[in-house]
Amino acid sequence: ENYLHPRLGALLATGTDTTEDVELSTREREVVRLIAAGYTNPEIAEQLEVAERTVKTYRARAIEKLGFSSRAEITAYVRRIGLVD
Protein backbone atom coordinates (compact mmCIF):
# COMPACT_ATOMS: atom_id res chain seq x y z
CA GLU A 1 0.00 0.00 0.00
CA ASN A 2 1.03 3.61 -0.48
CA TYR A 3 1.40 6.09 2.35
CA LEU A 4 0.68 9.79 1.96
CA HIS A 5 1.54 12.16 4.77
CA PRO A 6 -1.64 13.86 6.05
CA ARG A 7 -0.28 17.37 5.42
CA LEU A 8 0.59 16.51 1.83
CA GLY A 9 -2.79 14.81 1.37
CA ALA A 10 -4.57 17.93 2.62
CA LEU A 11 -2.58 20.08 0.23
CA LEU A 12 -3.47 17.86 -2.70
CA ALA A 13 -7.13 17.73 -1.67
CA THR A 14 -7.60 21.45 -1.09
CA GLY A 15 -5.03 22.94 -3.42
CA THR A 16 -4.05 25.30 -0.60
CA ASP A 17 -0.33 25.84 -0.16
CA THR A 18 0.54 26.74 3.42
CA THR A 19 4.18 27.28 2.43
CA GLU A 20 3.53 30.22 0.09
CA ASP A 21 4.62 32.85 2.62
CA VAL A 22 7.71 30.97 3.84
CA GLU A 23 11.01 32.74 3.19
CA LEU A 24 13.97 30.38 2.88
CA SER A 25 17.50 31.72 2.74
CA THR A 26 19.46 31.23 -0.46
CA ARG A 27 21.46 28.40 1.14
CA GLU A 28 18.35 26.71 2.55
CA ARG A 29 16.78 26.80 -0.92
CA GLU A 30 19.93 25.29 -2.42
CA VAL A 31 20.01 22.51 0.17
CA VAL A 32 16.33 21.59 -0.30
CA ARG A 33 16.82 21.66 -4.08
CA LEU A 34 19.73 19.22 -3.80
CA ILE A 35 17.78 17.00 -1.39
CA ALA A 36 14.95 16.85 -3.92
CA ALA A 37 17.49 15.97 -6.62
CA GLY A 38 18.40 12.89 -4.57
CA TYR A 39 21.72 13.94 -3.09
CA THR A 40 22.74 12.70 0.36
CA ASN A 41 23.92 15.05 3.10
CA PRO A 42 27.61 14.16 2.51
CA GLU A 43 27.20 14.72 -1.24
CA ILE A 44 25.52 18.08 -0.65
CA ALA A 45 28.29 19.08 1.76
CA GLU A 46 30.92 18.23 -0.82
CA GLN A 47 29.09 20.06 -3.60
CA LEU A 48 28.56 23.20 -1.50
CA GLU A 49 32.02 22.93 0.09
CA VAL A 50 30.68 23.01 3.64
CA ALA A 51 30.65 20.56 6.54
CA GLU A 52 27.98 17.88 6.62
CA ARG A 53 26.79 19.32 9.95
CA THR A 54 26.18 22.65 8.17
CA VAL A 55 24.02 20.90 5.59
CA LYS A 56 22.02 19.27 8.39
CA THR A 57 21.53 22.68 10.00
CA TYR A 58 20.25 24.24 6.78
CA ARG A 59 17.98 21.24 6.18
CA ALA A 60 16.60 21.42 9.73
CA ARG A 61 15.91 25.15 9.44
CA ALA A 62 14.13 24.71 6.12
CA ILE A 63 12.07 21.81 7.43
CA GLU A 64 11.09 23.82 10.50
CA LYS A 65 10.11 26.88 8.46
CA LEU A 66 8.10 24.78 6.00
CA GLY A 67 6.54 22.54 8.64
CA PHE A 68 7.70 19.36 6.92
CA SER A 69 8.87 16.12 8.44
CA SER A 70 10.39 14.18 5.55
CA ARG A 71 12.53 14.32 2.43
CA ALA A 72 9.45 13.31 0.42
CA GLU A 73 7.65 16.48 1.50
CA ILE A 74 10.72 18.53 0.59
CA THR A 75 10.82 16.90 -2.85
CA ALA A 76 7.12 17.60 -3.47
CA TYR A 77 7.60 21.23 -2.36
CA VAL A 78 10.63 21.77 -4.61
CA ARG A 79 8.78 20.37 -7.61
CA ARG A 80 5.70 22.43 -6.83
CA ILE A 81 7.58 25.72 -6.68
CA GLY A 82 9.77 24.92 -9.67
CA LEU A 83 13.22 24.65 -8.06
CA VAL A 84 13.97 21.43 -9.96
CA ASP A 85 16.43 21.74 -12.82
XYZ file of C-alpha atoms in Angstrom:
85
model
C 0.000 0.000 0.000
C 1.025 3.613 -0.481
C 1.399 6.092 2.349
C 0.684 9.788 1.961
C 1.543 12.157 4.775
C -1.641 13.859 6.046
C -0.282 17.374 5.415
C 0.589 16.507 1.827
C -2.791 14.813 1.367
C -4.572 17.927 2.623
C -2.576 20.075 0.229
C -3.468 17.864 -2.702
C -7.129 17.732 -1.675
C -7.598 21.452 -1.086
C -5.028 22.940 -3.424
C -4.055 25.298 -0.596
C -0.332 25.838 -0.159
C 0.543 26.741 3.422
C 4.185 27.276 2.425
C 3.532 30.220 0.092
C 4.620 32.846 2.618
C 7.706 30.975 3.837
C 11.009 32.737 3.186
C 13.968 30.379 2.877
C 17.500 31.716 2.741
C 19.463 31.229 -0.456
C 21.457 28.403 1.137
C 18.345 26.709 2.546
C 16.784 26.800 -0.920
C 19.933 25.293 -2.422
C 20.013 22.509 0.172
C 16.333 21.586 -0.303
C 16.821 21.660 -4.082
C 19.726 19.225 -3.798
C 17.780 17.003 -1.393
C 14.955 16.851 -3.920
C 17.490 15.965 -6.619
C 18.398 12.892 -4.572
C 21.725 13.943 -3.091
C 22.737 12.697 0.357
C 23.917 15.046 3.102
C 27.614 14.158 2.515
C 27.198 14.721 -1.239
C 25.517 18.083 -0.646
C 28.286 19.082 1.764
C 30.924 18.228 -0.822
C 29.088 20.058 -3.596
C 28.556 23.198 -1.500
C 32.016 22.934 0.092
C 30.685 23.014 3.643
C 30.654 20.560 6.539
C 27.977 17.878 6.615
C 26.789 19.325 9.947
C 26.185 22.649 8.171
C 24.019 20.898 5.586
C 22.024 19.267 8.391
C 21.526 22.678 9.999
C 20.249 24.244 6.781
C 17.981 21.242 6.183
C 16.603 21.415 9.729
C 15.915 25.148 9.440
C 14.127 24.708 6.116
C 12.070 21.807 7.428
C 11.094 23.820 10.497
C 10.114 26.877 8.456
C 8.100 24.779 5.996
C 6.539 22.542 8.642
C 7.703 19.360 6.916
C 8.874 16.117 8.441
C 10.389 14.182 5.551
C 12.527 14.319 2.432
C 9.445 13.309 0.417
C 7.654 16.478 1.498
C 10.721 18.530 0.585
C 10.816 16.904 -2.848
C 7.124 17.597 -3.474
C 7.599 21.227 -2.360
C 10.625 21.767 -4.609
C 8.780 20.370 -7.605
C 5.698 22.432 -6.826
C 7.581 25.723 -6.680
C 9.774 24.915 -9.673
C 13.224 24.646 -8.062
C 13.966 21.426 -9.959
C 16.425 21.739 -12.821
